[in-house]
């Protein structure tokens, strides 16, 4: 082996630089990869006549300073068998193809002799991709189309020319502080992620600008798969797998307005996803790759903590046409925001094991000269806390083994047909219950993983495997038959909880929301505030009052001193102070969260006089970059974005004990959500009322449970009993 490596090294040093230098790389070395002969061994894979690319392959790269031996395994789980490709025909009609099962050329692996190493490459037309060994990230790509053993350019990541990128985060949905946070002192520093592998079923959309840059559907397909292969490799350290379930190419015309303003593009894309994509293709997360250059240094934008909701998506600028690692790093970062991760710089005491000059960590706010390759401890902590929420249950449904492309492959962390367990390759497996070589249970073992598996035995029925997280969650118990805990379920919408009613698995309370936004000491503003309306962006100078109390409109708070990243308006009257956060672009204000309890008592207040609006208050303006305290300052407009809220809100009324009347704020077009199994006994009654602007205006005579109402009043639609046993999967997986 060593002699072969020296021989390759000698060949490499004799190769002259190609006649056409790479314009996108500052400096590189020319190498000739040498493919090593495959060792004969039994494997479960497609016959060679059906698959042009082997299951495993190894290459030696000889350079002036090192010899790298790459051991690669095909990523059989890159694409699901339900995978579709969607594009537009010449006449503008939509075409949806279901490609037949076929081999592909995308691999993952490691570098021999380096304990902490990884590789993500394609062998479709030569070697293209990245690998890291030690502290260096290396990129490789073919020259002159010579194939896998022809001339290749090998260079370090810092030599790739690219746009200096930052991330603009849209985080209204983040249920943590908007200001800097401190890593909890009493939490363990090693964050134990779930032993069960989580799965993100990913749908990727490319816009017309990206298609024009790449030139063909085949080129777009190859680039997207290379990107997803890299993202999947990065997430494996978190016990996550990313599976591509759909690719949509807007090859003729964009289906939305793709703006150079990333906020506008994100809002348009998420609206399109909800209205167009969700109903026709099951997925957990959608990512747009655009060839449009965003203004400033922003290369990606995402909603935070949005997976399994209508905001589960992000937009990513493909900022380097020649090498996809840039947009892959951006997508991994934005997907991290969707999974509840904040920027590392926003958390005091955050530890990243890789210095910035070495690439830093994936959730850094900006991309340096080297690409990040791992997650920080604070990102792991954010993910762990986010995964505790009931609404993340869509990530627990592993793709059915029959939905994965390719025959079973032992060692890929997927339990596939014919396998009883899969703990990864033998050198990485630490599970005594699983034979890593055969992917069968060890002798005498009943199970290898799961919350109901202990010491390789299935735990008895009735043992608690998932305690309730809060008043709106339900506990789950082992059934004595399966090693996994039953699916997570939560209380039915309308179940009383402290200060409110359960709504889609959470207990929204106004006072808690004010503290989330403004910090400790903040509280809900006086009732008079809720009679005022303000023009968008604090324009007009006056806030006009009404005798009507709007419980489900603008969220008004008072008090609190948390540093903000967003602009806000302040009204001052004899009754108190009213503060309202401005949404991105100045188009509106932070709304009362959907599902919040509101008063249904018949009453009006004296119409207050108009108030003078204090000038628009903005956060302290500082240039982009890391400040001395380790925080990242954001310009106005890159704070949070609104939760999805329809133009015509409506209220839901819940039956209360005698003496009280209340409802919950909602939005038109939203389903009541998913609820769990309830104990036997009377359930709270829940009605939907259409067209009400707030709880005050929603008062109607009692109607039968589940009755529907027409747009002009109460209609005569047939009864529609509410389901009491809805499972907690993705909001959009219902037929």
PDB file of N, CA and C in Angstrom, residues 541-545 571-573 608-614:
ATOM      1  N   UNK A 541     -48.395  59.062  13.031  1.00  0.00           N
ATOM      2  CA  UNK A 541     -48.223  59.878  14.220  1.00  0.00           C
ATOM      3  C   UNK A 541     -49.273  59.690  15.285  1.00  0.00           C
ATOM      4  N   UNK A 542     -50.449  59.120  14.957  1.00  0.00           N
ATOM      5  CA  UNK A 542     -51.506  58.953  15.936  1.00  0.00           C
ATOM      6  C   UNK A 542     -51.964  57.507  15.976  1.00  0.00           C
ATOM      7  N   UNK A 543     -52.331  57.061  17.171  1.00  0.00           N
ATOM      8  CA  UNK A 543     -52.973  55.766  17.339  1.00  0.00           C
ATOM      9  C   UNK A 543     -54.438  56.042  17.643  1.00  0.00           C
ATOM     10  N   UNK A 544     -55.323  55.508  16.836  1.00  0.00           N
ATOM     11  CA  UNK A 544     -56.742  55.817  16.962  1.00  0.00           C
ATOM     12  C   UNK A 544     -57.425  54.784  17.842  1.00  0.00           C
ATOM     13  N   UNK A 545     -58.218  55.283  18.791  1.00  0.00           N
ATOM     14  CA  UNK A 545     -58.867  54.400  19.734  1.00  0.00           C
ATOM     15  C   UNK A 545     -60.256  53.995  19.299  1.00  0.00           C
ATOM     16  N   UNK A 571     -46.750  53.638  22.903  1.00  0.00           N
ATOM     17  CA  UNK A 571     -47.844  54.576  23.165  1.00  0.00           C
ATOM     18  C   UNK A 571     -47.890  54.812  24.667  1.00  0.00           C
ATOM     19  N   UNK A 572     -48.141  56.045  25.076  1.00  0.00           N
ATOM     20  CA  UNK A 572     -48.225  56.356  26.501  1.00  0.00           C
ATOM     21  C   UNK A 572     -49.530  57.088  26.764  1.00  0.00           C
ATOM     22  N   UNK A 573     -50.297  56.576  27.720  1.00  0.00           N
ATOM     23  CA  UNK A 573     -51.551  57.219  28.099  1.00  0.00           C
ATOM     24  C   UNK A 573     -51.605  57.305  29.616  1.00  0.00           C
ATOM     25  N   UNK A 608     -61.373  55.815  23.795  1.00  0.00           N
ATOM     26  CA  UNK A 608     -60.293  56.695  24.246  1.00  0.00           C
ATOM     27  C   UNK A 608     -59.908  57.687  23.159  1.00  0.00           C
ATOM     28  N   UNK A 609     -59.259  58.747  23.585  1.00  0.00           N
ATOM     29  CA  UNK A 609     -58.776  59.741  22.624  1.00  0.00           C
ATOM     30  C   UNK A 609     -57.565  59.195  21.884  1.00  0.00           C
ATOM     31  N   UNK A 610     -57.309  59.788  20.712  1.00  0.00           N
ATOM     32  CA  UNK A 610     -56.130  59.379  19.953  1.00  0.00           C
ATOM     33  C   UNK A 610     -54.869  59.745  20.722  1.00  0.00           C
ATOM     34  N   UNK A 611     -53.861  58.903  20.618  1.00  0.00           N
ATOM     35  CA  UNK A 611     -52.601  59.123  21.318  1.00  0.00           C
ATOM     36  C   UNK A 611     -51.500  59.443  20.328  1.00  0.00           C
ATOM     37  N   UNK A 612     -50.568  60.267  20.771  1.00  0.00           N
ATOM     38  CA  UNK A 612     -49.392  60.552  19.961  1.00  0.00           C
ATOM     39  C   UNK A 612     -48.446  59.355  20.048  1.00  0.00           C
ATOM     40  N   UNK A 613     -47.985  58.897  18.877  1.00  0.00           N
ATOM     41  CA  UNK A 613     -47.042  57.784  18.854  1.00  0.00           C
ATOM     42  C   UNK A 613     -45.640  58.325  19.068  1.00  0.00           C
ATOM     43  N   UNK A 614     -44.922  57.743  19.995  1.00  0.00           N
ATOM     44  CA  UNK A 614     -43.524  58.107  20.128  1.00  0.00           C
ATOM     45  C   UNK A 614     -42.780  57.661  18.883  1.00  0.00           C
TER      46      UNK A 614
END
